[in-house]
PDB file of C-alpha atoms and ligand atoms in Angstrom:
ATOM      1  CA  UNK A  27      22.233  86.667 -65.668  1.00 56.00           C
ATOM      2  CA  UNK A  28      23.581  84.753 -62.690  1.00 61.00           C
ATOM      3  CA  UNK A  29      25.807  82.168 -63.919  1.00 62.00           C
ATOM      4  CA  UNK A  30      26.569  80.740 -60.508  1.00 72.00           C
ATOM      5  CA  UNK A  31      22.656  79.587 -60.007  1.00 74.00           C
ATOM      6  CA  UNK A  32      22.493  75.692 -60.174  1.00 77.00           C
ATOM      7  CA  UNK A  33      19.771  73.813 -60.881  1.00 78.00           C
ATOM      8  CA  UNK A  34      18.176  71.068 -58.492  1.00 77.00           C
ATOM      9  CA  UNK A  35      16.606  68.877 -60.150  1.00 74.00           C
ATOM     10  CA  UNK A  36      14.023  66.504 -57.998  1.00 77.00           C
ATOM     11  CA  UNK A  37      13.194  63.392 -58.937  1.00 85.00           C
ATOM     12  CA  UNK A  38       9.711  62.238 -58.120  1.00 92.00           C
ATOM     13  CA  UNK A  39       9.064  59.832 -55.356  1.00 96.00           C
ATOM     14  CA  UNK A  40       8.158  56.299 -56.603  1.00 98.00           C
ATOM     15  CA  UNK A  41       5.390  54.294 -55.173  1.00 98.00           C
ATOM     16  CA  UNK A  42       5.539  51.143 -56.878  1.00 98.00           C
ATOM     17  CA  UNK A  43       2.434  48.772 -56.170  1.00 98.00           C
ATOM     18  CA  UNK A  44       3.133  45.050 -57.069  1.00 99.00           C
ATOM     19  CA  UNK A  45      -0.136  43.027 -57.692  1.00 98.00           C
ATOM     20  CA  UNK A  46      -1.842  40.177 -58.324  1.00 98.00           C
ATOM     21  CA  UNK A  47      -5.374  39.189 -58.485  1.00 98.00           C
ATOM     22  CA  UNK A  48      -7.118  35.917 -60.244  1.00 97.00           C
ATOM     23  CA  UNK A  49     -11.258  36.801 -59.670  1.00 98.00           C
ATOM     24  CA  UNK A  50     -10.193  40.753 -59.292  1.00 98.00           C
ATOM     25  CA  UNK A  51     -10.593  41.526 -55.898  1.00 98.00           C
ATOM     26  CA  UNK A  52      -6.771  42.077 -55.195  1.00 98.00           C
ATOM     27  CA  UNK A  53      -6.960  44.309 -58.293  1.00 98.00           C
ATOM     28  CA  UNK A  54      -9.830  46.462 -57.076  1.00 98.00           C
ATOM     29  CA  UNK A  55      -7.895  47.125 -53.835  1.00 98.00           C
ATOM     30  CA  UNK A  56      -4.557  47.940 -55.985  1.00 99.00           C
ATOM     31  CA  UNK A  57      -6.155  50.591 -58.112  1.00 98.00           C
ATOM     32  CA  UNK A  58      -8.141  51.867 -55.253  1.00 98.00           C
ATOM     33  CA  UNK A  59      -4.503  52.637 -53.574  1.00 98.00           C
ATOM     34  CA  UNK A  60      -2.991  54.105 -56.582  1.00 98.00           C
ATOM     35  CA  UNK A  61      -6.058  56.478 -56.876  1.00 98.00           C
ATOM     36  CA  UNK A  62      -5.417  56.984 -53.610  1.00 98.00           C
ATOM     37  CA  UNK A  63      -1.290  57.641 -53.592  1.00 98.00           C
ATOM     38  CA  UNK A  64      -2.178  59.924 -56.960  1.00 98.00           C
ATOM     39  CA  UNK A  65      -3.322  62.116 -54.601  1.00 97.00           C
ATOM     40  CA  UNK A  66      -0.008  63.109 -53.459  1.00 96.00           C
ATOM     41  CA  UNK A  67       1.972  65.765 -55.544  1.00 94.00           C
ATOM     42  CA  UNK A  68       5.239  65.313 -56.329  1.00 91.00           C
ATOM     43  CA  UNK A  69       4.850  61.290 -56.479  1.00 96.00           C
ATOM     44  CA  UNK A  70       4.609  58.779 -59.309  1.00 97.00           C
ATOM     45  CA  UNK A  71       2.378  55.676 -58.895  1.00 98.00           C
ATOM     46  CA  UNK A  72       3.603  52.686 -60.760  1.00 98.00           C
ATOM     47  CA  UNK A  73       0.964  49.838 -60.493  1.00 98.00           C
ATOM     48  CA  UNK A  74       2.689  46.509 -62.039  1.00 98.00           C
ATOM     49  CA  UNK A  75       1.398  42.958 -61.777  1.00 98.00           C
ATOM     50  CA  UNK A  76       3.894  40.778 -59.852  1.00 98.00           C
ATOM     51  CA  UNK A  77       4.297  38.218 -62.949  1.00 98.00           C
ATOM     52  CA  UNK A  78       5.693  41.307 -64.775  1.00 98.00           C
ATOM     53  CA  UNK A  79       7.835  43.030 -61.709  1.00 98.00           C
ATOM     54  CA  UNK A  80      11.431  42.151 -61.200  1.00 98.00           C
ATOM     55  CA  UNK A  81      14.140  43.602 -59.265  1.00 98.00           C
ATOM     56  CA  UNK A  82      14.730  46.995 -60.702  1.00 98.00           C
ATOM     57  CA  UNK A  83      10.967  47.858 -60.181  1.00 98.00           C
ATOM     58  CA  UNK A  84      11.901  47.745 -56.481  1.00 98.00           C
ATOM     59  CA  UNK A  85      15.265  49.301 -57.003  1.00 98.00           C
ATOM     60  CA  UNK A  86      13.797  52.070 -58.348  1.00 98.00           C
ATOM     61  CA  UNK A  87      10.830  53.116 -56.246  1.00 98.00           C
ATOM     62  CA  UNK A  88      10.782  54.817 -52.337  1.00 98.00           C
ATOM     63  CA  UNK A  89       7.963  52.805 -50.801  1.00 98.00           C
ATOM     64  CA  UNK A  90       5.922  49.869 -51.660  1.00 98.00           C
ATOM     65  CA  UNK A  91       2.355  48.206 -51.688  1.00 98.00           C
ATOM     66  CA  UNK A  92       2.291  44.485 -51.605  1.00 99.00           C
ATOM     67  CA  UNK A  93      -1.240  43.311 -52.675  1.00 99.00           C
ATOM     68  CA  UNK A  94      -2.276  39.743 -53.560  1.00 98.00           C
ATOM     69  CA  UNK A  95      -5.077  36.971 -52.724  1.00 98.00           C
ATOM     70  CA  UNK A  96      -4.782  34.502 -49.468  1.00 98.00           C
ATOM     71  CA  UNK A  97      -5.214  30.991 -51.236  1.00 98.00           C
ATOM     72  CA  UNK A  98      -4.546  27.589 -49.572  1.00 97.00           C
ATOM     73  CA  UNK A  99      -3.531  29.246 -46.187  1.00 98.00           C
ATOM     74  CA  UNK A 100      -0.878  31.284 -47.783  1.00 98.00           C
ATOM     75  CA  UNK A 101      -0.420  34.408 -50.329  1.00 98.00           C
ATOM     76  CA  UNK A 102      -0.887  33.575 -53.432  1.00 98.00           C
ATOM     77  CA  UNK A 103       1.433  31.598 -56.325  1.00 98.00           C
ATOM     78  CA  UNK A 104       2.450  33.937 -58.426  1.00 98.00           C
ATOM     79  CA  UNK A 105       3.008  37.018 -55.513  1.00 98.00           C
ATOM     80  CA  UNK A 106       5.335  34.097 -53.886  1.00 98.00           C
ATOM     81  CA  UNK A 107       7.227  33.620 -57.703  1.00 98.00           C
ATOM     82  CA  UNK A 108       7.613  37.791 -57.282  1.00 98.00           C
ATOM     83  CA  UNK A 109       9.383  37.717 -54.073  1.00 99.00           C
ATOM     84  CA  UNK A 110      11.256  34.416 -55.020  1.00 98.00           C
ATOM     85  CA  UNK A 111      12.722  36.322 -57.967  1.00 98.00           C
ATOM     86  CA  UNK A 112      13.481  39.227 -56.163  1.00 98.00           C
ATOM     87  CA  UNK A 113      14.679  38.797 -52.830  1.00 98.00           C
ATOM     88  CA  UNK A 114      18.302  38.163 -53.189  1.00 98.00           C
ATOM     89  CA  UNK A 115      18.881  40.748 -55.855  1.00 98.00           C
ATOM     90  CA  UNK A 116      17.888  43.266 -54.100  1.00 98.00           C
ATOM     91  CA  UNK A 117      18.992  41.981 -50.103  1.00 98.00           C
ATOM     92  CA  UNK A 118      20.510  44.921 -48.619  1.00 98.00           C
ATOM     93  CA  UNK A 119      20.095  47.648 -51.443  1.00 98.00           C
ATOM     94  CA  UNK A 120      16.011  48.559 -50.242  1.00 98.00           C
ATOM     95  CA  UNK A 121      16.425  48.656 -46.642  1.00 98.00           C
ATOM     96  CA  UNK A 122      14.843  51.339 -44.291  1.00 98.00           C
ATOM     97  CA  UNK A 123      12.272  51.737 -47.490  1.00 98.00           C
ATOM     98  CA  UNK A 124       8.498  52.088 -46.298  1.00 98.00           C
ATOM     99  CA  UNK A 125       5.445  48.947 -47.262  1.00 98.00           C
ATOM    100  CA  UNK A 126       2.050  47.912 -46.397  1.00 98.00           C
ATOM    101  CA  UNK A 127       0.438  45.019 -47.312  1.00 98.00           C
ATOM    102  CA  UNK A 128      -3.345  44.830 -49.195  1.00 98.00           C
ATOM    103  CA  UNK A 129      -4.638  41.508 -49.071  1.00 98.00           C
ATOM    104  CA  UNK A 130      -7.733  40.258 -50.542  1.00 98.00           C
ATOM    105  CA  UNK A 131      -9.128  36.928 -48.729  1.00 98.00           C
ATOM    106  CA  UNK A 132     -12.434  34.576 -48.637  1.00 97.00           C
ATOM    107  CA  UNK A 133     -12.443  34.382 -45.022  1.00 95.00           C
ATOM    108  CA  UNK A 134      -9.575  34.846 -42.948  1.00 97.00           C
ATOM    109  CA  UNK A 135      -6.110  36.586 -45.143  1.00 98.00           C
ATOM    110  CA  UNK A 136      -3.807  36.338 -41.784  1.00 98.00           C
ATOM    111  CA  UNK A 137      -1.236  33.901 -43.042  1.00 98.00           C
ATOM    112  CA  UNK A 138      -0.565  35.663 -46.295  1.00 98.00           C
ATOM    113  CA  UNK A 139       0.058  38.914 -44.525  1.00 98.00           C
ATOM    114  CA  UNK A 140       2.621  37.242 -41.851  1.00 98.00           C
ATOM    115  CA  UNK A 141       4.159  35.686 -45.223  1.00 98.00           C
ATOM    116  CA  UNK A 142       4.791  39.193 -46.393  1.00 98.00           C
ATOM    117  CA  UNK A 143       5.563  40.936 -43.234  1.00 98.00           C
ATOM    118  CA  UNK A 144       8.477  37.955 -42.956  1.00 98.00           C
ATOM    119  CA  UNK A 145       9.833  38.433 -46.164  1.00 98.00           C
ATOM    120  CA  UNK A 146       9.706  42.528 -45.209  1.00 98.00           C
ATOM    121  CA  UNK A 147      11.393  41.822 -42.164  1.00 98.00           C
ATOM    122  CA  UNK A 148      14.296  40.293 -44.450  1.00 98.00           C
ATOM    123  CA  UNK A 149      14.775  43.119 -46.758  1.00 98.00           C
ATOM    124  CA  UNK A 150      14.601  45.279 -43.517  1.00 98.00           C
ATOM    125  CA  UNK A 151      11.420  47.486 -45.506  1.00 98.00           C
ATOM    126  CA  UNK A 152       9.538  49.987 -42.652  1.00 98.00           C
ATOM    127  CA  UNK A 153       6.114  48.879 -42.206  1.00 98.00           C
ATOM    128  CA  UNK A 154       4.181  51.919 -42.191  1.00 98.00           C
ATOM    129  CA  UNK A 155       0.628  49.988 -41.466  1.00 98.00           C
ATOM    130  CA  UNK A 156      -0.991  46.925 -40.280  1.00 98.00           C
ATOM    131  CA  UNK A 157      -2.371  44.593 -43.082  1.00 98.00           C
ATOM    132  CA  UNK A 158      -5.227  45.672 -44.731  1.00 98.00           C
ATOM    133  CA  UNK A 159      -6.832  42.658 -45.391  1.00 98.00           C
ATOM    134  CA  UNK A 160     -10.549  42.630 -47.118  1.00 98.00           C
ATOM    135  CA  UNK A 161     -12.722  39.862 -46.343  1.00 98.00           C
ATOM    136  CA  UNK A 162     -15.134  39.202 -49.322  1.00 98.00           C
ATOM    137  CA  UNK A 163     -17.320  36.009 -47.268  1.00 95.00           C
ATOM    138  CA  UNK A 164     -16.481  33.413 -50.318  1.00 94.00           C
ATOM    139  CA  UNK A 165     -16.514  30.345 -48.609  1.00 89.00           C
ATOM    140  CA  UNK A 166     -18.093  27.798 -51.403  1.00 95.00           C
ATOM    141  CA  UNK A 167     -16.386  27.145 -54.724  1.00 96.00           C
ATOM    142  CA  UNK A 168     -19.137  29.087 -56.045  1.00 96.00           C
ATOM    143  CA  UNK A 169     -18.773  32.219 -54.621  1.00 96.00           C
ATOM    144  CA  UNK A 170     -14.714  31.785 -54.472  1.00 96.00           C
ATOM    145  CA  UNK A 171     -14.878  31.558 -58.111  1.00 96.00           C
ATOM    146  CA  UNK A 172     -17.146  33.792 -59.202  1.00 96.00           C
ATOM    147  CA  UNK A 173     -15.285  37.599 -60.188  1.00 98.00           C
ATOM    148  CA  UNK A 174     -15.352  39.514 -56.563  1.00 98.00           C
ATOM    149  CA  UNK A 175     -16.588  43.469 -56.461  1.00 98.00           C
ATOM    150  CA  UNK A 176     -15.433  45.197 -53.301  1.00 98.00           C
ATOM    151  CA  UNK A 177     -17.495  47.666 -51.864  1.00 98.00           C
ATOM    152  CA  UNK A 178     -17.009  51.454 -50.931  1.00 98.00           C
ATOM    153  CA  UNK A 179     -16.223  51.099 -47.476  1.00 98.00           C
ATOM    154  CA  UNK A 180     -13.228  48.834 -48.209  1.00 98.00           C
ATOM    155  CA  UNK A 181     -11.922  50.553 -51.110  1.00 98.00           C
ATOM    156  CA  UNK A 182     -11.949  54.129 -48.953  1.00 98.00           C
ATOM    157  CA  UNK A 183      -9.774  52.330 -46.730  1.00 98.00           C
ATOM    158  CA  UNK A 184      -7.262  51.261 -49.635  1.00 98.00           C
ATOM    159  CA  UNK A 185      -7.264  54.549 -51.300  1.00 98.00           C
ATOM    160  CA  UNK A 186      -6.261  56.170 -47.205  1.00 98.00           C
ATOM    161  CA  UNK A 187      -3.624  53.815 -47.076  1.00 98.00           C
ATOM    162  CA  UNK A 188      -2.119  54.448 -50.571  1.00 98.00           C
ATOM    163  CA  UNK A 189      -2.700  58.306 -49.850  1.00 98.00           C
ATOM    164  CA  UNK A 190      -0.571  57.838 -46.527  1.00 98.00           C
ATOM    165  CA  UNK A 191       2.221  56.041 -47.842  1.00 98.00           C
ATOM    166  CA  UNK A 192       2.734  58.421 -50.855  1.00 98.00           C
ATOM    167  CA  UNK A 193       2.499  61.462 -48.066  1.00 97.00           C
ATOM    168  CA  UNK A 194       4.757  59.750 -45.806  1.00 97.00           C
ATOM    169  CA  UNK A 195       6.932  59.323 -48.598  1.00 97.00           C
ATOM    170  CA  UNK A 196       6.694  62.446 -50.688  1.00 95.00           C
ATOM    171  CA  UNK A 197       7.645  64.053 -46.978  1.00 94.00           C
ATOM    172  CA  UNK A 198      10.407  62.205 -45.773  1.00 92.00           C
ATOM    173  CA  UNK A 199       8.413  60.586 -42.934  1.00 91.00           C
ATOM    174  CA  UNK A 200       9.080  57.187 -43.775  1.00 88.00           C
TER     175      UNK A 200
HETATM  176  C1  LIG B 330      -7.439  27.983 -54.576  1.00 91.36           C
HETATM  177  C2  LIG B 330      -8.013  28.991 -53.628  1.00 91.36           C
HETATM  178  C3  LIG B 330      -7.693  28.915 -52.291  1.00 91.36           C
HETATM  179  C4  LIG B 330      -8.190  29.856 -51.391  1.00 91.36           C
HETATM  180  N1  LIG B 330      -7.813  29.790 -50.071  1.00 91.36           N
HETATM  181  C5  LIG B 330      -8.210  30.767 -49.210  1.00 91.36           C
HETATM  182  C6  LIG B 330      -7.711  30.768 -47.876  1.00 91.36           C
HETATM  183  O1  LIG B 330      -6.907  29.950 -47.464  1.00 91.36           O
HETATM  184  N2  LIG B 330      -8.134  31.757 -47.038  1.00 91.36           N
HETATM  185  C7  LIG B 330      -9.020  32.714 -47.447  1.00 91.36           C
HETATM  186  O2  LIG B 330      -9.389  33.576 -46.651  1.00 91.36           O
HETATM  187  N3  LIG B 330      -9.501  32.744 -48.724  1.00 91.36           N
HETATM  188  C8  LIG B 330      -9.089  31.793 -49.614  1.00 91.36           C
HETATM  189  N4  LIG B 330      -9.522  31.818 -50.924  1.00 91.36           N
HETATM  190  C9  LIG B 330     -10.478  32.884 -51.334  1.00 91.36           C
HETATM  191  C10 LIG B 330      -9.772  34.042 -52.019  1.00 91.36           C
HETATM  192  O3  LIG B 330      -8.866  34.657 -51.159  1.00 91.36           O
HETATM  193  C11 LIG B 330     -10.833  35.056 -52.460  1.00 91.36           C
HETATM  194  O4  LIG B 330     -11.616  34.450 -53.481  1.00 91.36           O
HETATM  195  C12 LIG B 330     -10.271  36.383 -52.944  1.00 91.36           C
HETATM  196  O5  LIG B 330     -11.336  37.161 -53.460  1.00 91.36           O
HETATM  197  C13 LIG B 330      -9.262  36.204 -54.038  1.00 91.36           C
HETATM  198  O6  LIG B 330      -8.761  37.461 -54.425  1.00 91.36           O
HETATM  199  P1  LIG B 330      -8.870  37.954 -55.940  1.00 91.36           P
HETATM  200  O7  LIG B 330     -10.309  38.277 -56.177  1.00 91.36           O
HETATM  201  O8  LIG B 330      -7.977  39.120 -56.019  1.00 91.36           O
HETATM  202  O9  LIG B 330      -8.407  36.829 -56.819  1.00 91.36           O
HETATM  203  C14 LIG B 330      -9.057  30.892 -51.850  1.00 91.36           C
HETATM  204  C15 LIG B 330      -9.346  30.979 -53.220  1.00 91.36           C
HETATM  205  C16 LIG B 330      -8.827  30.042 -54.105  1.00 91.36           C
HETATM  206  C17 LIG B 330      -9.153  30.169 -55.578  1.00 91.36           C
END
């Protein structure tokens, strides 16, 4: 037996996704992403909803998905009470780490995404995408409150972009 053979142990890359969705749009996306990251050998998806994440979920993962609602012009409450929570614990111990952004919106999503992207910018995260922001054309309170279903086309495109972080990831690209 060869005594001097050492074992390497290696640790699976993390994706963690950090969501939050009120009429399940946002959600749709998330999972869409995961199924999509899943893809990837060798990498373990952890989907968490950003009332629930804290610090150490970032800590702990290689790249991240940011997905949430635009509401009122801006992302929404409780993604904001995520990053408020979390951004000086973990200043300076995440940088260089790769993100995109999912963002679910009525009509327009823009400003949430630039929210993100600044906070992003802060922690120094790599952005590995632009936005993905899904427009689900709910303009009246009606249709804004009524529980969202996003279609095939969109939810391709979230699954691509979780499947390209994880590889990007799982490979050292990013
Ligand atoms: C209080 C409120 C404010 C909203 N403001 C905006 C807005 O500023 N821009 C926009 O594009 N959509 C806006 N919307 C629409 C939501 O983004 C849309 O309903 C989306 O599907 C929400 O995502 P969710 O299904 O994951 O909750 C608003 C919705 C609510 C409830």
């Amino acid at each position: 037996m060869d005594t001097r053979r050492k074992e390497v142990i290696v640790r699976p890359r993390i994706i963690l996704i950090v969501h939050h969705s009120v009429t399940g749009g946002t959600l749709q996306m998330a999972q869409a992403a995961a199924t999509g990251a899943r893809r990837e050998p060798g990498v373990e998806v952890r989907l968490q909803a950003a009332s629930a994440a804290g610090p150490q979920a970032l800590l702990e993962a290689d790249g991240y998905l940011f997905a949430c609602p635009e509401n009122l012009a801006a992302m929404s409450g409780l993604m904001k009470d995520f990053f408020d929570r979390t951004y000086y614990p973990v200043l300076d111990r995440i940088q260089g780490r790769a993100y995109a952004t999912l963002i679910c919106a009525g009509s327009d999503g823009t400003n949430a995404a630039r929210q993100i992207e600044r906070i992003a910018t802060g922690w120094r995260l790599r952005c590995i995408a632009p936005p993905l922001i899904v427009c689900v054309h709910a303009q009246t309170p009606q249709e804004i409150l009524k529980p969202k279903v996003i279609g095939p086309a969109d939810l391709a495109r979230c699954e691509e972009l979780g499947e390209t972080l994880a590889a990007g990831v799982a490979l050292g690209i990013f």
